[in-house]
mmCIF file with all atom_site columns, C-alpha atoms in Angstrom:
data_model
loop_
_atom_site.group_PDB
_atom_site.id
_atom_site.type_symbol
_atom_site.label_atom_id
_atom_site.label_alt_id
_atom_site.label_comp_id
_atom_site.label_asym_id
_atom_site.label_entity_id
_atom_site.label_seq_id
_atom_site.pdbx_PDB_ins_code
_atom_site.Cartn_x
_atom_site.Cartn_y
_atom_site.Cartn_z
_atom_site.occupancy
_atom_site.B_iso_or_equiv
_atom_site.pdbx_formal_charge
_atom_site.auth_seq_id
_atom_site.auth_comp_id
_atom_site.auth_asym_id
_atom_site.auth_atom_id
_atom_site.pdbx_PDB_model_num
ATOM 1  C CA . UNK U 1 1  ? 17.857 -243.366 -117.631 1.00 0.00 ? 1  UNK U CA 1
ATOM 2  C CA . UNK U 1 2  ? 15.737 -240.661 -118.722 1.00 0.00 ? 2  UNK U CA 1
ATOM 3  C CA . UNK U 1 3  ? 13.370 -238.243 -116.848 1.00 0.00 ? 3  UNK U CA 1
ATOM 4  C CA . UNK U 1 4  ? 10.724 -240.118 -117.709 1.00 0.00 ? 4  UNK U CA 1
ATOM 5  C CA . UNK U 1 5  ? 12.171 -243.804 -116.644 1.00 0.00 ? 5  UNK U CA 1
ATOM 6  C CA . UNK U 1 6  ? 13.353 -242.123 -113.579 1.00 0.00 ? 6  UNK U CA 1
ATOM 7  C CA . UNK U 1 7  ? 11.072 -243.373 -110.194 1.00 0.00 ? 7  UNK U CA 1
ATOM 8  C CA . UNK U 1 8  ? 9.055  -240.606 -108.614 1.00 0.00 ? 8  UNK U CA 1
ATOM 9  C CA . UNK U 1 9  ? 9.461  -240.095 -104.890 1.00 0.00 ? 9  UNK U CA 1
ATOM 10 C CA . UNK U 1 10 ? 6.974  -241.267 -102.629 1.00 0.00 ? 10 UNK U CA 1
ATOM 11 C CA . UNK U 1 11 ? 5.227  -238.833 -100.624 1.00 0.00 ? 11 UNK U CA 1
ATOM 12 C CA . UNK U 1 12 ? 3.483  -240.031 -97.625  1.00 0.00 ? 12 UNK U CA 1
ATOM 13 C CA . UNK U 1 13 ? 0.450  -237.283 -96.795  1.00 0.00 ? 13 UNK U CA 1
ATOM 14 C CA . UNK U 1 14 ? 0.598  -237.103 -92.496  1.00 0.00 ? 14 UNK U CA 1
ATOM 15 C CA . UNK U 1 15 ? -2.340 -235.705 -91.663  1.00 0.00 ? 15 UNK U CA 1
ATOM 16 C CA . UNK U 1 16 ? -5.678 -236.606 -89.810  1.00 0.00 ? 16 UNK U CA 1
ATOM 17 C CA . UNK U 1 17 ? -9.231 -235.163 -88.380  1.00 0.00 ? 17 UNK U CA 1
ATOM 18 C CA . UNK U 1 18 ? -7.285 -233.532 -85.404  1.00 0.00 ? 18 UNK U CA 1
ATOM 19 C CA . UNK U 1 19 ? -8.431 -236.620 -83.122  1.00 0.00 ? 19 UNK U CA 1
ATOM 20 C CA . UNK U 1 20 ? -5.056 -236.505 -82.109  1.00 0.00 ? 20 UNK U CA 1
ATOM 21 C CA . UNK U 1 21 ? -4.609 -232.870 -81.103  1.00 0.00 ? 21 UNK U CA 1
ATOM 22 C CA . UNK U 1 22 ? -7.949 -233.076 -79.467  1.00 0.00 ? 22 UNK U CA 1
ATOM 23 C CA . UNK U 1 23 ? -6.634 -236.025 -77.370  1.00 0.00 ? 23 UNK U CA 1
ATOM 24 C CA . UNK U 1 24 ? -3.519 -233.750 -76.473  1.00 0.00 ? 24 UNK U CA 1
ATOM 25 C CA . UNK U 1 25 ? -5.153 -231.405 -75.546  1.00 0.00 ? 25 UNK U CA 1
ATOM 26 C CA . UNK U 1 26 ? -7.364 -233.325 -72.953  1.00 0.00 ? 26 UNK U CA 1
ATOM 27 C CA . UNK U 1 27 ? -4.265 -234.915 -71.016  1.00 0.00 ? 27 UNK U CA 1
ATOM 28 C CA . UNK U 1 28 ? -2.040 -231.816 -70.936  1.00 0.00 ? 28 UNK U CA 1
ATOM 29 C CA . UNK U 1 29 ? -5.155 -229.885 -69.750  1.00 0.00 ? 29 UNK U CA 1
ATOM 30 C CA . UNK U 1 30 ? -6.076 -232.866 -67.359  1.00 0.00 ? 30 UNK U CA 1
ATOM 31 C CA . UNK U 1 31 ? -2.882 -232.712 -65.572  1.00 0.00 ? 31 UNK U CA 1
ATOM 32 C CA . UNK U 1 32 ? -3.298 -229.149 -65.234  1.00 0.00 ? 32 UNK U CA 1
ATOM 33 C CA . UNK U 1 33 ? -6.290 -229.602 -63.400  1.00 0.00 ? 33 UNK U CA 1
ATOM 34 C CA . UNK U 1 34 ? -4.688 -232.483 -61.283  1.00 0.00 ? 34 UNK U CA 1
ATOM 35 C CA . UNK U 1 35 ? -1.465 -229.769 -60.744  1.00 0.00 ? 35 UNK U CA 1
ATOM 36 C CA . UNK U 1 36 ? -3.773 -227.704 -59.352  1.00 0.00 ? 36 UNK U CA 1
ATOM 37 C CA . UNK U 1 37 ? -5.729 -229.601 -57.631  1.00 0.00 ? 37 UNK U CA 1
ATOM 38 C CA . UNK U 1 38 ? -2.788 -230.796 -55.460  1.00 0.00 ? 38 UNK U CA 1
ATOM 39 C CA . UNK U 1 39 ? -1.522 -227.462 -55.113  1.00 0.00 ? 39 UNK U CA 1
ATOM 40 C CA . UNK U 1 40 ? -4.512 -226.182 -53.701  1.00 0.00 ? 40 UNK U CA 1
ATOM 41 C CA . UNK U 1 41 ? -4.698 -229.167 -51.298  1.00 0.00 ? 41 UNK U CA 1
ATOM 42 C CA . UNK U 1 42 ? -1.202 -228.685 -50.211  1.00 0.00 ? 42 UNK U CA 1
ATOM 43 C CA . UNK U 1 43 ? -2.323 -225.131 -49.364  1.00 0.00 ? 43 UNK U CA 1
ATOM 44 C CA . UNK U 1 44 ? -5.126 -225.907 -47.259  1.00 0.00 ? 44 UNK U CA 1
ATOM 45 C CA . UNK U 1 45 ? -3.262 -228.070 -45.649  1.00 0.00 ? 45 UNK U CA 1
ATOM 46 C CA . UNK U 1 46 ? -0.556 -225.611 -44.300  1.00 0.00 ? 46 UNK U CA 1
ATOM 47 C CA . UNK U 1 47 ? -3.098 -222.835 -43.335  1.00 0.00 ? 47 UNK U CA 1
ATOM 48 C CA . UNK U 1 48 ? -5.007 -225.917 -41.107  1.00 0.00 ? 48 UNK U CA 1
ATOM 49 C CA . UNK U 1 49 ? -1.386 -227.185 -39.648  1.00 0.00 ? 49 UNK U CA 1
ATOM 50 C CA . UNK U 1 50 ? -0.809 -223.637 -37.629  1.00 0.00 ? 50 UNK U CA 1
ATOM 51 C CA . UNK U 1 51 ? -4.503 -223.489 -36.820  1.00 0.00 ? 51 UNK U CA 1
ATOM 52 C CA . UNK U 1 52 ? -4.188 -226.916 -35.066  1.00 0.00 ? 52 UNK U CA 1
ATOM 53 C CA . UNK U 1 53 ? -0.987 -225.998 -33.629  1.00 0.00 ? 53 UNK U CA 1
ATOM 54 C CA . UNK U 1 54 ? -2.545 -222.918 -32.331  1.00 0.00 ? 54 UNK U CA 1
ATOM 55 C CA . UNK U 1 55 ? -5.986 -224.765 -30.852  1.00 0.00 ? 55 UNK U CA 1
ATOM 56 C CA . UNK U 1 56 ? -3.425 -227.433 -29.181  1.00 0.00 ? 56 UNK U CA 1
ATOM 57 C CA . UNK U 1 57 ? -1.649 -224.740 -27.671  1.00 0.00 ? 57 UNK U CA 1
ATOM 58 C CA . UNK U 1 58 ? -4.492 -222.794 -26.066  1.00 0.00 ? 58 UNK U CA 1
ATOM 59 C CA . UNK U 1 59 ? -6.115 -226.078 -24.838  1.00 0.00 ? 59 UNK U CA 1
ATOM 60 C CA . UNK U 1 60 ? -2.691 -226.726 -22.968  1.00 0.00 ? 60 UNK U CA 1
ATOM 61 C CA . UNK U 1 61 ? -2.438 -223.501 -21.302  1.00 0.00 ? 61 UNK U CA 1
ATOM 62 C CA . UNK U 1 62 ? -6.177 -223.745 -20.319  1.00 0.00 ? 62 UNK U CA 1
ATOM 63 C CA . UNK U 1 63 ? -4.986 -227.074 -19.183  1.00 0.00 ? 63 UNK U CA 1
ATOM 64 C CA . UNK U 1 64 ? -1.893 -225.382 -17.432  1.00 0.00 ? 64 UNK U CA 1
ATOM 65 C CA . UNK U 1 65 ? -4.611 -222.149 -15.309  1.00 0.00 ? 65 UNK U CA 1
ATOM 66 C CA . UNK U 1 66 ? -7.526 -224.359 -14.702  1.00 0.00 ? 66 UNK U CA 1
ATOM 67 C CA . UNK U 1 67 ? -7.479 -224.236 -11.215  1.00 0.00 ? 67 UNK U CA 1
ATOM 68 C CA . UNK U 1 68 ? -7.097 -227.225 -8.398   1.00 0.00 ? 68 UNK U CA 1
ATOM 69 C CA . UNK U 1 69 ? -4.787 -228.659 -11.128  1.00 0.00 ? 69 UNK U CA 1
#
């Protein structure tokens, strides 16, 4: 075979309008959001938890002084 009998390769071009970067983009910066989100919540919650604990506790020593109890 000569060079010019010989098959070229075939290239396949990859490439695209960026649709799918875009759409990357939106879930990795959607779970960040949801990350945070549940951080946050998870925060809140244990700055409530000793505030509760600490309301409970004063209502049962009221509880405990009222008097005629």
């Amino acid at each position: 075979m000569s060079d010019q009998e010989q098959q070229r390769p075939v290239v396949i071009q990859q490439g695209g309008n960026g649709i799918g970067l875009v759409l990357a983009a939106l879930i990795v910066g959607g779970a960040i959001v949801y990350a945070v989100n549940i951080w946050s919540t998870t925060q809140q919650q244990k700055l409530r938890m000793p505030a509760e604990a600490i309301q409970k506790g004063v209502e049962s020593v009221k509880e405990a002084i009222k008097p005629g109890s």
